[in-house]
Short mmCIF file of N, CA, C and O in Angstrom, two decimals:
data_model
loop_
_atom_site.label_atom_id
_atom_site.label_comp_id
_atom_site.label_asym_id
_atom_site.label_seq_id
_atom_site.Cartn_x
_atom_site.Cartn_y
_atom_site.Cartn_z
N GLY A 177 74.55 59.86 152.55
CA GLY A 177 74.31 58.46 152.29
C GLY A 177 75.38 57.59 152.90
O GLY A 177 76.43 58.05 153.30
N VAL A 178 75.10 56.34 152.92
CA VAL A 178 76.03 55.35 153.47
C VAL A 178 76.81 54.73 152.32
O VAL A 178 76.22 54.27 151.35
N ALA A 179 78.11 54.73 152.43
CA ALA A 179 78.95 54.07 151.42
C ALA A 179 78.91 52.57 151.66
O ALA A 179 79.02 52.11 152.79
N VAL A 180 78.74 51.82 150.59
CA VAL A 180 78.67 50.36 150.70
C VAL A 180 79.92 49.76 150.06
O VAL A 180 80.24 50.07 148.92
N ASN A 181 80.60 48.94 150.79
CA ASN A 181 81.74 48.21 150.27
C ASN A 181 81.20 46.87 149.76
O ASN A 181 80.92 45.96 150.54
N HIS A 182 81.02 46.78 148.43
CA HIS A 182 80.39 45.60 147.84
C HIS A 182 81.17 44.32 148.09
O HIS A 182 80.58 43.26 148.30
N SER A 183 82.50 44.39 148.08
CA SER A 183 83.27 43.17 148.29
C SER A 183 83.12 42.67 149.73
O SER A 183 82.99 41.46 149.96
N LYS A 184 83.07 43.58 150.70
CA LYS A 184 82.85 43.16 152.09
C LYS A 184 81.44 42.62 152.27
O LYS A 184 81.23 41.63 152.97
N ALA A 185 80.48 43.27 151.64
CA ALA A 185 79.10 42.82 151.73
C ALA A 185 78.96 41.42 151.14
O ALA A 185 78.34 40.54 151.73
N LYS A 186 79.55 41.21 149.96
CA LYS A 186 79.47 39.89 149.33
C LYS A 186 80.11 38.82 150.20
O LYS A 186 79.56 37.72 150.34
N ALA A 187 81.26 39.12 150.78
CA ALA A 187 81.94 38.14 151.65
C ALA A 187 81.06 37.80 152.85
O ALA A 187 80.93 36.63 153.23
N PHE A 188 80.42 38.81 153.43
CA PHE A 188 79.54 38.60 154.58
C PHE A 188 78.35 37.72 154.19
O PHE A 188 78.03 36.75 154.88
N TYR A 189 77.71 38.05 153.05
CA TYR A 189 76.54 37.28 152.62
C TYR A 189 76.92 35.87 152.18
O TYR A 189 76.16 34.93 152.41
N LYS A 190 78.09 35.70 151.56
CA LYS A 190 78.52 34.35 151.15
C LYS A 190 78.71 33.45 152.36
O LYS A 190 78.37 32.28 152.33
N LYS A 191 79.24 34.02 153.44
CA LYS A 191 79.42 33.25 154.67
C LYS A 191 78.06 32.78 155.20
O LYS A 191 77.89 31.62 155.56
N GLY A 192 77.10 33.68 155.24
CA GLY A 192 75.76 33.31 155.69
C GLY A 192 75.09 32.31 154.77
O GLY A 192 74.45 31.36 155.21
N GLU A 193 75.27 32.52 153.46
CA GLU A 193 74.67 31.61 152.49
C GLU A 193 75.24 30.21 152.65
O GLU A 193 74.51 29.21 152.55
N SER A 194 76.53 30.10 152.93
CA SER A 194 77.15 28.79 153.08
C SER A 194 76.57 28.02 154.27
O SER A 194 76.65 26.81 154.33
N LYS A 195 75.97 28.76 155.19
CA LYS A 195 75.32 28.14 156.35
C LYS A 195 73.83 27.92 156.11
O LYS A 195 73.10 27.53 157.02
N GLY A 196 73.36 28.21 154.88
CA GLY A 196 71.96 27.98 154.53
C GLY A 196 71.02 29.11 154.91
O GLY A 196 69.81 28.91 154.94
N HIS A 197 71.54 30.28 155.17
CA HIS A 197 70.70 31.42 155.56
C HIS A 197 70.05 32.05 154.33
O HIS A 197 70.73 32.58 153.46
N TYR A 198 68.72 32.01 154.30
CA TYR A 198 67.96 32.51 153.16
C TYR A 198 68.25 33.99 152.91
O TYR A 198 68.49 34.40 151.78
N LYS A 199 68.19 34.81 153.94
CA LYS A 199 68.37 36.27 153.78
C LYS A 199 69.74 36.59 153.21
O LYS A 199 69.88 37.51 152.40
N SER A 200 70.75 35.86 153.62
CA SER A 200 72.09 36.09 153.08
C SER A 200 72.13 35.76 151.59
O SER A 200 72.70 36.50 150.79
N ALA A 201 71.52 34.64 151.23
CA ALA A 201 71.48 34.26 149.82
C ALA A 201 70.71 35.30 149.01
O ALA A 201 71.11 35.67 147.90
N LEU A 202 69.60 35.78 149.56
CA LEU A 202 68.80 36.81 148.88
C LEU A 202 69.63 38.07 148.65
O LEU A 202 69.71 38.57 147.53
N ASN A 203 70.26 38.57 149.69
CA ASN A 203 71.03 39.80 149.57
C ASN A 203 72.21 39.63 148.61
O ASN A 203 72.51 40.53 147.83
N LEU A 204 72.84 38.47 148.65
CA LEU A 204 73.96 38.21 147.74
C LEU A 204 73.48 38.19 146.29
O LEU A 204 74.08 38.81 145.41
N LEU A 205 72.38 37.49 146.04
CA LEU A 205 71.85 37.44 144.67
C LEU A 205 71.40 38.81 144.18
O LEU A 205 71.58 39.14 143.01
N LEU A 206 70.82 39.60 145.06
CA LEU A 206 70.41 40.95 144.66
C LEU A 206 71.62 41.80 144.31
O LEU A 206 71.58 42.59 143.36
N LEU A 207 72.72 41.64 145.05
CA LEU A 207 73.95 42.37 144.74
C LEU A 207 74.55 41.91 143.41
O LEU A 207 75.00 42.72 142.61
N GLU A 208 74.53 40.61 143.19
CA GLU A 208 75.16 40.05 141.99
C GLU A 208 74.33 40.24 140.72
O GLU A 208 74.86 40.13 139.62
N ASN A 209 73.04 40.48 140.87
CA ASN A 209 72.14 40.52 139.71
C ASN A 209 71.29 41.78 139.68
O ASN A 209 70.09 41.72 139.45
N GLN A 210 71.93 42.91 139.89
CA GLN A 210 71.20 44.18 139.95
C GLN A 210 70.50 44.52 138.64
O GLN A 210 69.55 45.30 138.64
N GLU A 211 70.96 43.92 137.54
CA GLU A 211 70.37 44.24 136.24
C GLU A 211 69.05 43.49 135.98
O GLU A 211 68.31 43.85 135.07
N ILE A 212 68.75 42.48 136.77
CA ILE A 212 67.53 41.70 136.55
C ILE A 212 66.32 42.48 137.05
O ILE A 212 66.28 42.93 138.19
N GLU A 213 65.33 42.63 136.16
CA GLU A 213 64.13 43.38 136.51
C GLU A 213 62.84 42.58 136.36
O GLU A 213 61.86 42.88 137.00
N SER A 214 62.85 41.56 135.50
CA SER A 214 61.59 40.87 135.22
C SER A 214 61.47 39.56 135.99
O SER A 214 62.47 38.92 136.36
N ALA A 215 60.24 39.16 136.20
CA ALA A 215 59.96 37.89 136.88
C ALA A 215 60.52 36.72 136.07
O ALA A 215 61.06 35.77 136.64
N ASP A 216 60.40 36.80 134.75
CA ASP A 216 60.89 35.71 133.91
C ASP A 216 62.41 35.55 134.01
O ASP A 216 62.91 34.42 134.01
N GLU A 217 63.14 36.65 134.14
CA GLU A 217 64.59 36.57 134.29
C GLU A 217 64.96 35.90 135.61
O GLU A 217 65.86 35.06 135.66
N TRP A 218 64.25 36.27 136.68
CA TRP A 218 64.50 35.63 137.98
C TRP A 218 64.14 34.15 137.92
O TRP A 218 64.85 33.30 138.46
N TYR A 219 63.05 33.84 137.24
CA TYR A 219 62.63 32.44 137.10
C TYR A 219 63.72 31.63 136.38
O TYR A 219 64.10 30.55 136.83
N GLU A 220 64.21 32.16 135.27
CA GLU A 220 65.23 31.45 134.49
C GLU A 220 66.52 31.26 135.29
O GLU A 220 67.15 30.20 135.21
N LEU A 221 66.91 32.27 136.03
CA LEU A 221 68.10 32.14 136.88
C LEU A 221 67.88 31.05 137.92
O LEU A 221 68.76 30.23 138.19
N GLY A 222 66.68 31.00 138.49
CA GLY A 222 66.33 29.95 139.44
C GLY A 222 66.43 28.57 138.81
O GLY A 222 66.89 27.61 139.45
N GLU A 223 66.02 28.45 137.55
CA GLU A 223 66.11 27.18 136.84
C GLU A 223 67.58 26.73 136.73
O GLU A 223 67.88 25.55 136.91
N GLN A 224 68.45 27.69 136.43
CA GLN A 224 69.87 27.36 136.31
C GLN A 224 70.42 26.86 137.64
O GLN A 224 71.14 25.85 137.68
N TYR A 225 70.07 27.54 138.72
CA TYR A 225 70.54 27.10 140.03
C TYR A 225 69.95 25.75 140.41
O TYR A 225 70.63 24.92 141.01
N TYR A 226 68.71 25.51 140.06
CA TYR A 226 68.08 24.23 140.37
C TYR A 226 68.81 23.10 139.63
O TYR A 226 69.09 22.05 140.22
N GLN A 227 69.13 23.33 138.36
CA GLN A 227 69.86 22.32 137.59
C GLN A 227 71.23 22.03 138.19
O GLN A 227 71.73 20.91 138.09
N ASP A 228 71.83 23.05 138.82
CA ASP A 228 73.12 22.89 139.48
C ASP A 228 72.97 22.36 140.91
O ASP A 228 73.95 22.30 141.66
N GLU A 229 71.75 22.02 141.30
CA GLU A 229 71.40 21.51 142.62
C GLU A 229 71.69 22.51 143.74
O GLU A 229 71.94 22.13 144.88
N ASN A 230 71.63 23.80 143.41
CA ASN A 230 71.75 24.85 144.42
C ASN A 230 70.32 25.30 144.74
O ASN A 230 69.81 26.28 144.19
N TYR A 231 69.67 24.53 145.61
CA TYR A 231 68.25 24.72 145.86
C TYR A 231 67.95 26.00 146.65
O TYR A 231 66.89 26.60 146.46
N LEU A 232 68.88 26.42 147.48
CA LEU A 232 68.68 27.67 148.22
C LEU A 232 68.60 28.84 147.24
O LEU A 232 67.67 29.65 147.30
N ARG A 233 69.55 28.92 146.32
CA ARG A 233 69.54 30.02 145.35
C ARG A 233 68.34 29.91 144.40
O ARG A 233 67.77 30.91 144.02
N ALA A 234 67.97 28.70 144.04
CA ALA A 234 66.79 28.52 143.18
C ALA A 234 65.56 29.07 143.89
O ALA A 234 64.77 29.82 143.30
N ARG A 235 65.40 28.73 145.17
CA ARG A 235 64.26 29.21 145.95
C ARG A 235 64.25 30.74 146.00
O ARG A 235 63.21 31.37 145.81
N VAL A 236 65.40 31.33 146.24
CA VAL A 236 65.50 32.79 146.31
C VAL A 236 65.05 33.42 144.98
O VAL A 236 64.26 34.36 144.97
N CYS A 237 65.55 32.89 143.89
CA CYS A 237 65.21 33.44 142.57
C CYS A 237 63.72 33.30 142.28
O CYS A 237 63.09 34.25 141.79
N TRP A 238 63.17 32.14 142.56
CA TRP A 238 61.74 31.95 142.28
C TRP A 238 60.87 32.83 143.17
O TRP A 238 59.84 33.33 142.73
N ARG A 239 61.29 33.05 144.41
CA ARG A 239 60.54 33.97 145.27
C ARG A 239 60.62 35.40 144.74
O ARG A 239 59.66 36.15 144.84
N GLN A 240 61.77 35.77 144.18
CA GLN A 240 61.89 37.10 143.58
C GLN A 240 60.95 37.21 142.37
O GLN A 240 60.33 38.25 142.16
N ALA A 241 60.85 36.14 141.60
CA ALA A 241 59.94 36.14 140.45
C ALA A 241 58.50 36.36 140.92
O ALA A 241 57.77 37.18 140.35
N VAL A 242 58.12 35.68 141.99
CA VAL A 242 56.75 35.81 142.53
C VAL A 242 56.55 37.19 143.16
O VAL A 242 55.44 37.74 143.10
N LYS A 243 57.59 37.74 143.73
CA LYS A 243 57.49 39.09 144.30
C LYS A 243 57.15 40.11 143.21
O LYS A 243 56.37 41.03 143.43
N ILE A 244 57.74 39.92 142.03
CA ILE A 244 57.48 40.82 140.90
C ILE A 244 56.13 40.51 140.25
O ILE A 244 55.39 41.41 139.90
N ASP A 245 55.84 39.22 140.08
CA ASP A 245 54.60 38.78 139.44
C ASP A 245 53.97 37.69 140.30
O ASP A 245 54.36 36.53 140.22
N SER A 246 53.02 38.08 141.12
CA SER A 246 52.42 37.15 142.08
C SER A 246 51.69 35.97 141.43
O SER A 246 51.34 35.02 142.11
N LYS A 247 51.48 36.03 140.12
CA LYS A 247 50.80 34.94 139.42
C LYS A 247 51.73 34.19 138.47
O LYS A 247 51.28 33.55 137.54
N HIS A 248 53.02 34.27 138.73
CA HIS A 248 54.00 33.57 137.89
C HIS A 248 53.88 32.08 138.21
O HIS A 248 54.47 31.56 139.15
N THR A 249 53.11 31.38 137.37
CA THR A 249 52.73 30.00 137.68
C THR A 249 53.91 29.05 137.76
O THR A 249 53.94 28.17 138.63
N GLU A 250 54.90 29.20 136.87
CA GLU A 250 56.04 28.29 136.89
C GLU A 250 56.83 28.44 138.19
O GLU A 250 57.23 27.45 138.81
N ALA A 251 57.05 29.68 138.60
CA ALA A 251 57.80 29.91 139.85
C ALA A 251 57.01 29.38 141.05
O ALA A 251 57.59 28.74 141.93
N LEU A 252 55.72 29.64 141.07
CA LEU A 252 54.88 29.14 142.16
C LEU A 252 54.91 27.61 142.22
O LEU A 252 55.02 27.02 143.29
N TYR A 253 54.81 27.00 141.06
CA TYR A 253 54.84 25.53 140.98
C TYR A 253 56.16 24.99 141.53
O TYR A 253 56.18 24.07 142.35
N ASN A 254 57.26 25.55 141.06
CA ASN A 254 58.57 25.08 141.49
C ASN A 254 58.80 25.28 142.98
O ASN A 254 59.39 24.44 143.65
N LEU A 255 58.33 26.40 143.51
CA LEU A 255 58.42 26.63 144.96
C LEU A 255 57.65 25.56 145.72
O LEU A 255 58.08 25.11 146.78
N GLY A 256 56.53 25.15 145.17
CA GLY A 256 55.75 24.09 145.79
C GLY A 256 56.47 22.75 145.80
O GLY A 256 56.25 21.93 146.70
N LEU A 257 57.35 22.55 144.84
CA LEU A 257 58.11 21.29 144.77
C LEU A 257 59.25 21.27 145.78
O LEU A 257 59.68 20.21 146.21
N LEU A 258 59.78 22.45 146.10
CA LEU A 258 60.88 22.50 147.06
C LEU A 258 60.31 22.37 148.44
O LEU A 258 60.72 22.00 149.38
#
């Protein structure tokens, strides 16, 4: 297997996220929130980021919610607003 240096990975993804790169934000959030399994948890995390005006992270979270539950109406609605 390949050994992953989480601190180097996070630094790399944070740099990309700071430039507005969706994939970097996605990978960073997945690293930081490995315990999240449900669509509702991703949705709620997205709500927190939206309230903090971090729209990139909110979008990532809501897309993760929809990936888990393609009929998650709140996440779909919020994605439509962004």
